[in-house]
Coordinates of C-alpha atoms and ligand atoms in Angstrom, one line a residue:
M1 CA -27.4 -16.6 -16.7
S2 CA -26.4 -16.0 -20.0
K3 CA -24.8 -18.6 -22.2
Q4 CA -21.7 -16.9 -22.6
E5 CA -21.3 -16.4 -18.8
S6 CA -21.7 -20.1 -18.2
I7 CA -18.8 -21.5 -20.3
A8 CA -16.3 -23.3 -18.7
A9 CA -12.7 -22.6 -18.9
A10 CA -10.5 -24.8 -20.4
G11 CA -9.3 -27.7 -18.6
A12 CA -5.9 -27.1 -16.3
V13 CA -4.0 -27.7 -13.4
Y14 CA -4.0 -24.8 -11.1
Y15 CA -1.0 -24.5 -9.1
L16 CA -1.6 -22.2 -5.7
F17 CA 2.0 -21.2 -4.3
G18 CA 1.1 -19.7 -0.7
A19 CA -1.8 -22.2 -0.3
T20 CA -1.4 -22.2 3.7
G21 CA -1.4 -18.0 3.4
D22 CA -4.1 -15.3 4.2
L23 CA -5.1 -14.7 0.3
A24 CA -5.7 -18.2 -0.3
R25 CA -7.9 -18.7 2.6
R26 CA -9.8 -15.3 2.2
K27 CA -10.2 -14.9 -1.4
L28 CA -9.0 -17.7 -3.7
F29 CA -10.3 -20.8 -2.3
P30 CA -13.7 -19.6 -2.3
A31 CA -13.1 -17.9 -6.0
L32 CA -12.8 -21.3 -7.1
F33 CA -15.7 -22.9 -5.4
N34 CA -18.0 -20.1 -6.7
L35 CA -16.6 -20.8 -10.2
Y36 CA -17.2 -24.5 -10.0
K37 CA -20.7 -23.7 -8.5
E38 CA -21.6 -21.7 -11.4
G39 CA -20.3 -23.9 -13.8
K40 CA -17.1 -22.0 -14.9
L41 CA -14.9 -24.8 -13.9
A42 CA -15.6 -28.2 -15.4
E43 CA -14.7 -31.7 -14.4
D44 CA -11.2 -31.7 -16.0
F45 CA -9.4 -29.4 -13.6
A46 CA -7.2 -30.0 -10.4
V47 CA -5.9 -27.6 -8.0
V48 CA -2.4 -28.3 -6.0
G49 CA -1.8 -26.2 -3.1
L50 CA 2.0 -25.5 -2.2
A51 CA 3.5 -24.1 0.2
R52 CA 6.4 -25.4 3.3
R53 CA 3.9 -26.1 5.8
P54 CA 3.0 -30.1 6.0
R55 CA -0.5 -30.9 5.0
T56 CA -2.3 -33.9 4.2
N57 CA -4.7 -34.2 1.3
E58 CA -7.5 -34.3 3.8
Q59 CA -6.2 -31.6 6.1
F60 CA -5.7 -28.9 3.1
R61 CA -9.4 -29.8 2.0
A62 CA -10.6 -29.2 5.5
D63 CA -8.9 -25.8 5.2
V64 CA -10.6 -25.1 1.8
Y65 CA -14.2 -26.1 3.4
E66 CA -13.5 -24.0 6.3
S67 CA -12.6 -20.7 4.2
I68 CA -15.8 -21.3 1.7
G69 CA -17.7 -21.6 5.1
E70 CA -16.5 -18.3 6.2
F71 CA -15.8 -15.9 3.0
S72 CA -18.0 -17.4 0.0
R73 CA -20.8 -16.1 -1.2
H74 CA -22.1 -19.5 -2.2
K75 CA -22.2 -22.0 0.6
S76 CA -21.2 -25.6 0.2
D77 CA -24.3 -27.1 1.4
D78 CA -24.9 -30.0 -1.2
A79 CA -22.5 -32.8 0.2
E80 CA -22.4 -34.7 -3.1
Q81 CA -21.3 -31.4 -4.9
W82 CA -18.7 -30.7 -2.4
N83 CA -17.1 -34.0 -2.3
K84 CA -17.0 -33.9 -5.9
F85 CA -15.3 -30.5 -5.9
A86 CA -13.0 -31.3 -2.9
E87 CA -11.6 -34.5 -5.0
H88 CA -9.7 -31.9 -7.3
F89 CA -8.0 -30.6 -4.4
V90 CA -4.4 -32.1 -3.3
Y91 CA -1.7 -30.6 -1.2
M92 CA 2.1 -30.8 -1.6
S93 CA 4.8 -29.3 0.7
L94 CA 7.5 -27.5 -1.4
D95 CA 9.9 -24.9 -0.5
I96 CA 10.2 -22.4 -3.4
N97 CA 14.0 -22.4 -3.1
N98 CA 14.4 -26.2 -3.9
V99 CA 14.3 -27.2 -7.4
D100 CA 13.8 -30.8 -6.2
G101 CA 10.4 -30.2 -5.3
F102 CA 9.5 -28.9 -8.4
R103 CA 10.6 -31.9 -10.0
E104 CA 8.5 -33.9 -7.8
L105 CA 5.5 -31.5 -8.7
S106 CA 6.1 -32.2 -12.2
R107 CA 5.6 -35.9 -11.5
L108 CA 2.5 -35.0 -9.5
T109 CA 1.1 -33.1 -12.4
E110 CA 1.1 -35.9 -15.1
E111 CA -1.0 -38.0 -12.5
L112 CA -3.3 -35.5 -12.6
D113 CA -3.5 -35.0 -16.0
A114 CA -4.5 -38.4 -16.2
K115 CA -6.9 -38.8 -13.3
F116 CA -9.0 -35.8 -14.6
G117 CA -8.2 -35.8 -18.4
I118 CA -6.4 -32.3 -18.2
P119 CA -5.0 -31.3 -21.8
G120 CA -1.7 -30.0 -20.3
N121 CA -2.6 -26.6 -19.6
R122 CA -0.9 -25.1 -16.5
L123 CA -1.8 -21.9 -14.4
F124 CA 0.3 -20.9 -11.8
Y125 CA -0.9 -18.5 -9.2
L126 CA 1.8 -16.7 -7.2
A127 CA -0.1 -15.7 -3.6
L128 CA 3.5 -15.2 -2.2
A129 CA 5.9 -12.4 -1.0
P130 CA 7.2 -10.9 -4.2
E131 CA 10.7 -11.4 -3.5
L132 CA 9.8 -15.3 -4.1
F133 CA 8.5 -14.6 -7.8
G134 CA 11.6 -14.7 -9.6
P135 CA 12.8 -18.0 -8.0
V136 CA 9.5 -19.4 -8.4
S137 CA 9.5 -18.9 -12.2
F138 CA 13.0 -20.1 -12.7
N139 CA 12.5 -23.3 -10.6
L140 CA 9.2 -24.0 -12.9
R141 CA 11.3 -24.1 -15.6
D142 CA 14.4 -26.0 -14.4
G143 CA 12.2 -28.4 -12.4
G144 CA 10.5 -29.5 -15.9
L145 CA 6.9 -27.6 -15.2
L146 CA 6.8 -25.7 -18.4
E147 CA 7.3 -28.7 -21.0
S148 CA 3.6 -29.6 -21.4
R149 CA 1.9 -29.2 -24.8
G150 CA -1.0 -27.1 -23.4
W151 CA -0.6 -23.1 -22.2
K152 CA 1.2 -22.1 -19.4
R153 CA 0.0 -18.8 -17.4
L154 CA 1.3 -17.1 -14.6
V155 CA -0.8 -14.8 -12.2
I156 CA 0.9 -12.9 -10.0
E157 CA 0.0 -11.1 -7.0
K158 CA 1.1 -7.4 -6.6
P159 CA 3.1 -5.7 -4.9
F160 CA 4.8 -5.9 -8.5
G161 CA 8.2 -4.1 -7.5
Y162 CA 9.3 -1.6 -4.9
D163 CA 10.0 1.2 -7.3
L164 CA 10.5 1.1 -11.3
E165 CA 14.0 -0.1 -10.7
S166 CA 12.9 -2.8 -8.8
A167 CA 9.9 -3.6 -10.8
R168 CA 12.1 -3.8 -14.0
K169 CA 14.1 -6.1 -12.4
L170 CA 11.4 -8.5 -11.7
N171 CA 9.8 -8.3 -15.0
E172 CA 13.4 -9.2 -16.7
Q173 CA 13.4 -12.2 -14.3
L174 CA 9.9 -13.4 -15.2
S175 CA 10.5 -12.6 -18.9
Q176 CA 13.5 -14.9 -18.9
V177 CA 10.7 -17.6 -18.5
F178 CA 7.1 -16.3 -19.4
K179 CA 6.0 -14.4 -22.7
E180 CA 4.4 -11.1 -21.8
N181 CA 1.2 -12.6 -22.9
E182 CA 1.8 -15.5 -20.0
I183 CA 1.9 -13.1 -17.4
F184 CA -1.3 -11.8 -15.8
R185 CA -0.5 -9.1 -13.2
I186 CA -3.4 -9.1 -10.9
D187 CA -5.2 -5.6 -9.5
H188 CA -7.8 -7.0 -8.1
Y189 CA -9.9 -3.5 -8.2
L190 CA -10.0 -4.6 -12.1
G191 CA -11.7 -7.2 -11.1
K192 CA -14.6 -5.5 -9.4
E193 CA -17.9 -5.2 -10.7
M194 CA -18.3 -1.4 -10.8
V195 CA -14.9 -1.1 -12.0
Q196 CA -15.3 -2.7 -15.0
N197 CA -18.7 -0.9 -15.1
I198 CA -16.6 2.5 -15.7
E199 CA -16.1 1.8 -19.3
V200 CA -19.8 0.8 -19.9
I201 CA -21.2 3.6 -18.2
R202 CA -18.9 6.1 -20.3
F203 CA -19.0 4.5 -23.5
A204 CA -22.5 3.2 -23.8
N205 CA -24.4 6.3 -22.8
A206 CA -25.3 9.1 -25.0
F207 CA -25.7 11.2 -21.6
F208 CA -22.2 10.8 -20.5
E209 CA -19.7 10.5 -23.3
P210 CA -20.3 13.6 -25.1
L211 CA -20.0 15.3 -21.7
W212 CA -16.8 13.5 -20.6
N213 CA -14.2 16.0 -21.2
N214 CA -12.8 19.4 -19.6
K215 CA -15.5 21.4 -21.4
H216 CA -18.1 19.9 -18.8
I217 CA -16.4 18.2 -16.2
A218 CA -15.2 20.2 -13.2
N219 CA -13.3 17.7 -11.2
V220 CA -12.9 14.2 -10.5
Q221 CA -12.7 12.4 -6.9
I222 CA -11.7 9.2 -6.2
T223 CA -12.1 8.0 -2.7
L224 CA -10.8 4.4 -1.5
S225 CA -11.3 4.8 2.3
E226 CA -10.6 2.0 4.9
T227 CA -11.6 1.6 8.2
V228 CA -9.1 -1.1 9.1
G229 CA -5.5 -0.4 10.3
V230 CA -2.6 -2.1 9.4
E231 CA -3.7 -5.1 11.4
E232 CA -1.3 -7.8 11.3
R233 CA 0.4 -6.8 7.8
G234 CA 2.9 -4.2 9.5
G235 CA 6.1 -6.2 8.5
Y236 CA 4.7 -5.7 4.8
Y237 CA 2.8 -2.2 5.1
D238 CA 5.4 -0.4 7.0
K239 CA 7.7 -0.8 4.1
S240 CA 5.2 -0.2 1.5
G241 CA 2.7 2.7 3.0
A242 CA -0.4 4.0 0.9
L243 CA 1.4 5.3 -1.9
R244 CA 2.8 2.0 -3.2
D245 CA 0.0 -0.1 -1.6
M246 CA -2.9 1.6 -2.9
A247 CA -2.1 4.4 -5.1
Q248 CA 0.6 3.2 -7.6
N249 CA -1.9 0.2 -8.6
H250 CA -5.6 0.3 -7.7
M251 CA -5.9 4.4 -7.6
L252 CA -4.1 5.0 -11.1
Q253 CA -5.9 2.0 -12.7
M254 CA -9.4 3.5 -11.8
L255 CA -7.7 7.0 -13.1
A256 CA -6.5 5.4 -16.1
M257 CA -10.0 3.8 -16.7
I258 CA -11.9 7.2 -16.1
A259 CA -9.4 9.3 -18.1
M260 CA -8.5 6.8 -21.3
E261 CA -10.0 7.8 -24.7
P262 CA -12.2 5.1 -26.4
P263 CA -10.4 2.2 -27.8
S264 CA -11.0 1.7 -31.5
R265 CA -12.0 -2.1 -30.5
L266 CA -13.0 -4.0 -27.4
H267 CA -9.5 -6.1 -27.6
P268 CA -7.5 -6.4 -24.5
E269 CA -4.5 -4.8 -26.1
D270 CA -6.5 -1.7 -27.3
I271 CA -7.8 -1.0 -23.9
R272 CA -4.4 -1.4 -22.3
D273 CA -3.0 0.6 -24.9
E274 CA -5.6 3.9 -24.1
K275 CA -5.1 3.2 -20.2
V276 CA -1.1 3.4 -20.7
K277 CA -1.7 6.6 -22.7
A278 CA -3.9 8.2 -20.1
L279 CA -1.0 7.2 -17.5
R280 CA 1.5 8.7 -19.8
S281 CA -0.1 11.9 -19.6
L282 CA 0.1 12.2 -16.0
R283 CA 1.6 15.3 -15.4
P284 CA 4.9 14.9 -13.2
Y285 CA 5.7 16.7 -10.2
P286 CA 9.1 18.4 -11.2
T287 CA 10.2 19.4 -8.2
S288 CA 9.6 18.3 -4.3
D289 CA 7.7 21.9 -4.0
E290 CA 5.4 20.8 -6.3
V291 CA 5.1 17.5 -4.7
A292 CA 4.5 19.1 -1.2
K293 CA 1.9 21.7 -3.2
H294 CA 0.1 18.7 -4.6
V295 CA 0.4 15.8 -2.5
V296 CA -0.8 15.0 1.2
R297 CA 1.1 12.6 3.2
G298 CA -0.6 11.3 6.2
Q299 CA -0.2 9.0 9.1
Y300 CA -3.1 8.3 11.8
T301 CA -2.5 8.8 15.4
E302 CA -4.6 7.5 18.6
G303 CA -8.3 8.3 17.9
S304 CA -11.5 6.1 17.8
L305 CA -14.1 4.7 15.5
K306 CA -17.9 4.2 16.7
G307 CA -16.8 5.0 20.2
K308 CA -14.1 2.3 20.2
P309 CA -10.5 3.7 21.1
L310 CA -7.9 2.8 18.3
P311 CA -3.9 3.3 18.9
G312 CA -2.0 5.4 16.7
Y313 CA 0.0 3.6 13.8
R314 CA 3.5 3.8 15.5
Q315 CA 1.8 1.8 18.5
E316 CA 0.5 -1.1 16.4
D317 CA 2.5 -4.3 16.7
S318 CA 5.1 -4.9 13.8
V319 CA 5.4 -1.3 13.1
S320 CA 8.6 0.8 14.0
P321 CA 7.8 3.2 16.8
D322 CA 9.0 6.1 14.9
S323 CA 7.9 5.0 11.6
V324 CA 7.3 7.6 8.9
T325 CA 5.5 5.4 6.5
E326 CA 2.2 7.1 5.5
T327 CA -1.3 5.5 6.1
Y328 CA -2.7 8.3 4.3
F329 CA -2.3 9.5 0.6
A330 CA -3.9 12.3 -1.3
A331 CA -3.1 14.1 -4.3
R332 CA -4.0 16.6 -7.1
V333 CA -3.2 15.3 -10.3
F334 CA -3.7 16.5 -13.7
V335 CA -3.9 14.5 -17.0
D336 CA -2.3 16.5 -19.8
N337 CA -4.0 16.0 -22.8
F338 CA -6.6 17.7 -25.2
R339 CA -9.5 15.9 -23.3
W340 CA -8.5 16.6 -19.6
A341 CA -6.6 20.0 -19.7
G342 CA -7.4 21.8 -16.5
V343 CA -9.4 19.3 -14.9
P344 CA -8.0 18.2 -11.3
F345 CA -8.4 14.5 -10.7
Y346 CA -8.6 14.3 -6.6
L347 CA -7.4 11.0 -5.5
R348 CA -7.1 10.2 -1.6
T349 CA -6.8 6.8 0.4
G350 CA -6.0 5.8 3.9
K351 CA -6.3 3.4 6.7
R352 CA -8.5 4.1 9.7
L353 CA -10.9 6.6 7.9
P354 CA -14.6 6.6 9.0
V355 CA -16.1 4.5 6.3
K356 CA -15.1 1.8 4.2
T357 CA -15.8 2.9 0.6
T358 CA -14.5 3.1 -2.8
E359 CA -16.4 5.7 -4.9
V360 CA -15.7 7.9 -7.8
V361 CA -17.5 11.1 -8.1
I362 CA -17.5 13.2 -11.3
E363 CA -18.6 16.7 -10.8
F364 CA -19.8 18.5 -13.6
K365 CA -19.4 22.4 -14.7
N366 CA -22.2 24.5 -13.5
V367 CA -24.9 25.9 -16.1
P368 CA -24.4 29.8 -16.7
D369 CA -26.2 31.5 -13.7
N370 CA -28.2 33.6 -16.1
V371 CA -31.3 32.0 -16.0
L372 CA -33.8 33.7 -13.5
F373 CA -34.4 30.6 -11.0
A374 CA -34.8 32.2 -7.3
N375 CA -31.7 30.7 -6.3
R376 CA -29.7 30.6 -9.1
H377 CA -26.6 31.7 -7.6
D378 CA -26.2 28.6 -5.3
L379 CA -27.1 25.5 -7.5
S380 CA -25.7 22.6 -6.7
P381 CA -23.7 20.9 -9.4
N382 CA -24.4 17.9 -11.5
L383 CA -22.9 14.8 -10.2
L384 CA -22.1 11.2 -11.4
V385 CA -21.2 9.2 -8.6
I386 CA -19.8 5.4 -9.2
R387 CA -19.7 3.1 -6.0
V388 CA -17.8 0.6 -6.1
N389 CA -17.4 -0.8 -2.7
P390 CA -19.3 -1.8 -0.6
M391 CA -22.4 -0.8 -2.0
E392 CA -22.2 -1.2 -5.8
G393 CA -24.3 1.2 -8.2
I394 CA -24.4 4.7 -9.7
Y395 CA -26.4 7.8 -8.9
I396 CA -26.6 10.9 -10.5
K397 CA -27.3 14.3 -8.7
I398 CA -29.4 16.8 -10.8
N399 CA -31.7 19.9 -10.3
A400 CA -35.2 20.0 -10.3
K401 CA -37.9 22.4 -9.3
K402 CA -38.9 22.3 -5.8
P403 CA -42.6 21.3 -5.8
G404 CA -45.0 24.2 -5.5
S405 CA -42.4 26.9 -5.3
D406 CA -41.8 29.7 -7.5
N407 CA -38.8 28.2 -9.5
I408 CA -36.7 27.3 -6.6
V409 CA -34.4 24.7 -7.4
Q410 CA -33.2 21.9 -5.4
P411 CA -31.1 19.0 -6.0
V412 CA -32.7 15.4 -6.5
S413 CA -30.8 12.0 -6.8
M414 CA -31.9 9.1 -9.0
E415 CA -30.0 6.2 -7.9
F416 CA -29.2 2.4 -9.6
C417 CA -28.3 0.3 -6.5
Q418 CA -26.8 -2.9 -7.9
S419 CA -26.0 -4.4 -4.8
C420 CA -29.4 -3.8 -3.5
Q421 CA -31.3 -5.8 -6.1
I422 CA -32.5 -9.1 -4.7
G423 CA -30.6 -12.2 -6.3
L424 CA -27.8 -10.0 -7.5
N425 CA -24.9 -12.3 -6.3
T426 CA -22.2 -10.2 -7.8
P427 CA -18.9 -12.3 -8.2
E428 CA -16.3 -11.5 -6.1
A429 CA -13.0 -9.6 -8.1
Y430 CA -11.2 -12.9 -7.6
E431 CA -13.4 -15.2 -9.4
R432 CA -13.6 -12.9 -12.1
L433 CA -10.1 -12.5 -12.5
I434 CA -9.0 -16.3 -12.0
Y435 CA -11.8 -17.1 -14.6
D436 CA -10.2 -14.5 -17.0
A437 CA -6.8 -15.8 -16.5
A438 CA -8.3 -19.3 -16.9
R439 CA -9.9 -18.1 -20.6
G440 CA -6.7 -16.0 -21.6
E441 CA -8.5 -12.9 -21.3
S442 CA -5.9 -10.2 -20.2
T443 CA -8.3 -7.1 -20.5
Y444 CA -8.4 -6.8 -16.7
F445 CA -4.7 -7.4 -16.0
T446 CA -2.1 -4.9 -16.1
R447 CA 0.6 -4.8 -18.9
W448 CA 4.2 -4.3 -18.1
D449 CA 4.2 -0.6 -19.7
E450 CA 1.1 0.3 -17.4
V451 CA 3.0 -0.8 -14.4
A452 CA 6.1 0.9 -15.2
Q453 CA 4.4 4.0 -16.3
A454 CA 2.5 4.1 -12.5
W455 CA 5.9 3.5 -11.0
S456 CA 7.9 6.2 -13.0
F457 CA 4.9 8.4 -11.7
V458 CA 4.9 7.6 -7.8
D459 CA 8.5 7.2 -7.8
R460 CA 9.2 11.3 -8.0
I461 CA 6.6 11.2 -5.0
A462 CA 8.7 9.0 -2.9
E463 CA 11.9 10.4 -3.7
A464 CA 10.5 13.7 -2.5
W465 CA 9.0 12.3 0.8
R466 CA 12.5 10.8 1.1
E467 CA 14.6 14.2 0.6
D468 CA 11.9 15.6 3.4
S469 CA 10.4 13.7 6.0
S470 CA 9.0 16.3 7.5
K471 CA 5.8 16.5 5.7
L472 CA 3.9 14.0 7.3
H473 CA 0.6 15.0 8.4
N474 CA -1.1 13.4 11.5
Y475 CA -5.0 12.6 11.5
A476 CA -6.5 10.9 14.2
A477 CA -7.9 7.2 13.7
G478 CA -11.4 7.5 12.7
S479 CA -11.3 11.0 11.2
W480 CA -11.2 11.8 7.6
G481 CA -7.4 12.5 7.1
P482 CA -5.2 15.6 7.4
A483 CA -6.9 19.0 7.0
R484 CA -4.5 19.8 4.3
T485 CA -6.6 17.5 2.0
D486 CA -9.5 19.6 2.3
E487 CA -7.4 22.7 1.6
L488 CA -6.1 21.0 -1.7
L489 CA -9.4 21.2 -3.1
A490 CA -10.6 24.6 -1.4
E491 CA -7.6 26.3 -3.2
D492 CA -9.4 25.2 -6.4
G493 CA -12.8 26.1 -5.2
F494 CA -14.4 22.8 -4.8
H495 CA -14.8 20.4 -1.6
W496 CA -14.7 16.7 -1.2
W497 CA -18.4 15.2 -1.8
P498 CA -19.3 13.2 1.4
V499 CA -19.3 9.6 0.5
N500 CA -22.4 7.4 0.2
G501 CA -24.6 10.5 -0.4
Q502 CA -24.1 11.5 3.2
D503 CA -24.3 15.0 2.8
E504 CA -28.0 14.7 1.1
D505 CA -30.1 15.9 3.8
N506 CA -31.6 18.3 1.2
V507 CA -31.6 15.9 -1.7
I508 CA -34.8 14.2 -2.9
W509 CA -33.9 10.5 -3.9
I510 CA -36.2 9.6 -6.6
S511 CA -35.7 6.0 -6.7
G512 CA -33.5 5.5 -3.6
N513 CA -33.4 1.5 -3.4
G514 CA -30.4 2.0 -1.1
K515 CA -31.8 4.7 0.9
Ligands
LIG1 N1 -3.7 -11.0 2.2 C1 -4.5 -10.3 1.4 O1 -5.5 -9.9 1.6 C2 -3.7 -9.5 0.0 C3 -2.5 -10.2 -0.3 N2 -2.0 -9.7 -1.4 C4 -0.6 -10.5 -2.0 O2 -0.6 -11.7 -1.9 C5 0.5 -12.4 -1.8 C6 0.4 -13.2 -0.5 O3 -0.2 -12.6 0.6 P1 -0.8 -13.5 1.7 O4 -1.5 -14.5 1.4 O5 -1.4 -12.2 2.7 O6 0.9 -13.7 2.5 P2 0.8 -14.8 3.7 O7 1.9 -14.3 4.5 O8 -0.6 -15.1 4.6 O9 0.8 -16.3 3.0 C7 2.4 -16.6 2.6 C8 2.4 -17.7 1.9 O10 3.7 -18.1 1.3 C9 3.9 -19.5 1.6 N3 5.4 -19.3 1.6 C10 6.3 -18.7 2.2 N4 7.6 -18.9 1.9 C11 7.9 -19.8 1.3 C12 8.8 -20.5 0.7 N5 10.0 -20.5 0.6 N6 8.3 -21.7 -0.2 C13 7.0 -22.0 -0.1 N7 6.0 -21.4 0.5 C14 6.3 -20.2 1.1 C15 3.7 -19.7 3.0 O11 3.2 -20.7 3.4 P3 4.4 -21.7 4.5 O12 4.9 -20.7 5.5 O13 3.7 -22.7 5.0 O14 5.8 -22.0 3.7 C16 2.1 -19.0 2.7 O15 1.5 -19.6 2.2 C17 1.5 -11.3 -1.3 O16 2.2 -10.7 -2.4 C18 0.6 -10.1 -0.9 O17 1.2 -8.5 -1.2 C19 -2.5 -8.6 -2.2 C20 -3.7 -8.2 -1.9 C21 -4.4 -8.5 -0.8
LIG2 O1 -4.3 -4.1 -2.1 C1 -4.9 -4.0 -1.0 O2 -6.3 -3.6 -1.1 C2 -6.9 -3.7 0.4 C3 -8.3 -3.2 0.0 O3 -9.1 -4.0 -0.9 P1 -10.2 -3.9 -0.9 O4 -11.3 -4.7 -2.2 O5 -11.2 -4.3 0.7 O6 -10.9 -2.5 -1.0 C4 -6.2 -3.2 1.3 O7 -6.8 -3.2 2.5 C5 -4.6 -3.7 1.4 O8 -3.7 -2.6 2.0 C6 -4.1 -3.5 -0.2 O9 -3.0 -4.1 0.1

C-alpha cells in the first residue's frame, strides 16, 4: 500500500441513518470495517446507527459483525481488532420526524467526542428513502447537530429526485441547511475501480487519447446487465423503472466519463465541469417519435435462466399486475460536440438478462480495405473493452497475421484482468466513496448541475412514454432484451459485441489471464 493510500481520514462522528436497512447491512458496515482494517479510519471516530427499531449497542454490534461475516472482503478474524473496532459503534433509536430525538443525538455526540477525542467533524450518511432526506436535514439543524467547530458533510443516497422538478425541490431543501461543497451525492458506480480507471486509460495512454474522437471511433457501447429481477424492491422499483434507476445516474455518469474533454487540472471541480459539459451536449429527443426511434423500453415476461423458470415482472410480489414500468432500457444517444459528432453511443441496461456485467466497448473505425490482405473485406474492427464488473480489467482486440498463412488476418485479444491478479483485493465502491467523503474529496460524487442535466435529458424520454405507453416491448426473462435493441444498431450497420468476450471463438487471446 502506498503512503498516500494508507492515510487515515480525519476523525469524525459517522451518523448512519437507516442503520437497520439493506444498504447498511450489505455495503456500509463492511465498507467501514475494511477502511478500519486498512488504516483509513484511525481511532478517533464513532459510528452512530440510527433507525426507529429498538436495538441495544450489543445487538447493533452483533448486526455489524454478521454483515461483515457475510459481505466483507476482509473478515473479522482477529478478535482483539474486532473488539476495538466494535467499541466505536453505538445505536440510538430515532424517528426522523421527531426533532427531540435529534436533540438527544446531539447530547450523545458530545459524549462520543469526549470519549474518542473526535475534533467536531460530522458525516451524516442518509441510507434512507428519499422523502426523508429533506426532513433529516432540517432536524439536524434544529436539533443542534450542525453547531460543532469541525466540518459537516451530508452523504446522500440515490435516487436524487424522481424528475427534474422534484430533484430541484429536494436540492432547495438541502441547500437551506448545507452548502453545495458539503453535499456528497452518491452514485456508487463512480466508486467502482474500473469506472475511475476510465480517466486513466484515456488520459495516460498515448495509444488511446489521440484516437478518442469521431475520426477513429465508430461507436461506443455501454452495457449494465443484471440477472436479478426486481426482488423485494418492487415498492421502489415499480415507481422508478430502469430509466430512473440506472440510466439517469450510473449510465449517464459513465457516458460522461468517456465523452468528457480532458480537464485542465485534476481538481474535482474541473473534472465535474467537464462532465457537465458532456451531459449538456447530449442531443435531446425533440419529439415522441424521436424517442420511439432511438429509445427502447422493455419489460420482462416469464422465462428462464440457467434452466430455472422465472416469473414475469407483473407476477412479482409488490408489483402492480398491470404495471407498465420498464425493466429494460436501451438508447442510441449522440453527444453533439466537435469530438463526438456523428458517433452513436448505445446504452442498454436491464433486469433478468442472461449475465451480470458492466462493460464499455469502444469500437474503432476500420482501416481502408485497399491493402491486399486475403480477407481484407471482412476484417474485424479494433475494440477497446473496459470491464467494470464482475471482472475488472481491459482488453483490446487487434488484427494480426494468421501464423503460416498467406496474409490472412485474424483477430487477437490482449487482456489485462485486474480482478484475476492474485492478492489484488480491490476496494468496494462504498469503501472508496465513504473514505473520499471523510476526506472531503468530491471528484466521484455528483454535483447538482450534473444531476439536473441528467434529469432534463431523461425527463423528455419519460414524458414521451407517459404520452404513449403502447411502446413497451416484452422480453423473456433470461434473454438479452427486446429484439428492437438489436435493430437500433443494425440500422447503423453495427451490432452489440457479446459481453465478456463471449463471441471470441475465432480470436486468439494473447495474455488471457481471465480466459
Ligand atoms: N439497498 C441497496 O442495494 C441500494 C439502496 N440505495 C438507496 O439507499 C437508501 C436506503 O435503501 P435500503 O437500505 O435498501 O432501504 P431499507 O428499506 O432496507 O432501509 C430503510 C431504513 O430507513 C429506516 N427508516 C425508515 N423510516 C424511518 C424513520 N421515519 N425514521 C428513522 N429511520 C427510518 C429503516 O429503519 P426502521 O424501519 O428501523 O426505522 C431502515 O433502516 C434508499 O435511498 C435506496 O434507494 C441505493 C443503491 C442500492
Ligand atoms: O443503483 C442500483 O444499482 C444496482 C446495481 O449495482 P451493481 O453495483 O450491483 O452493478 C441495481 O441492482 C439497483 O436496481 C440500482 O438501484
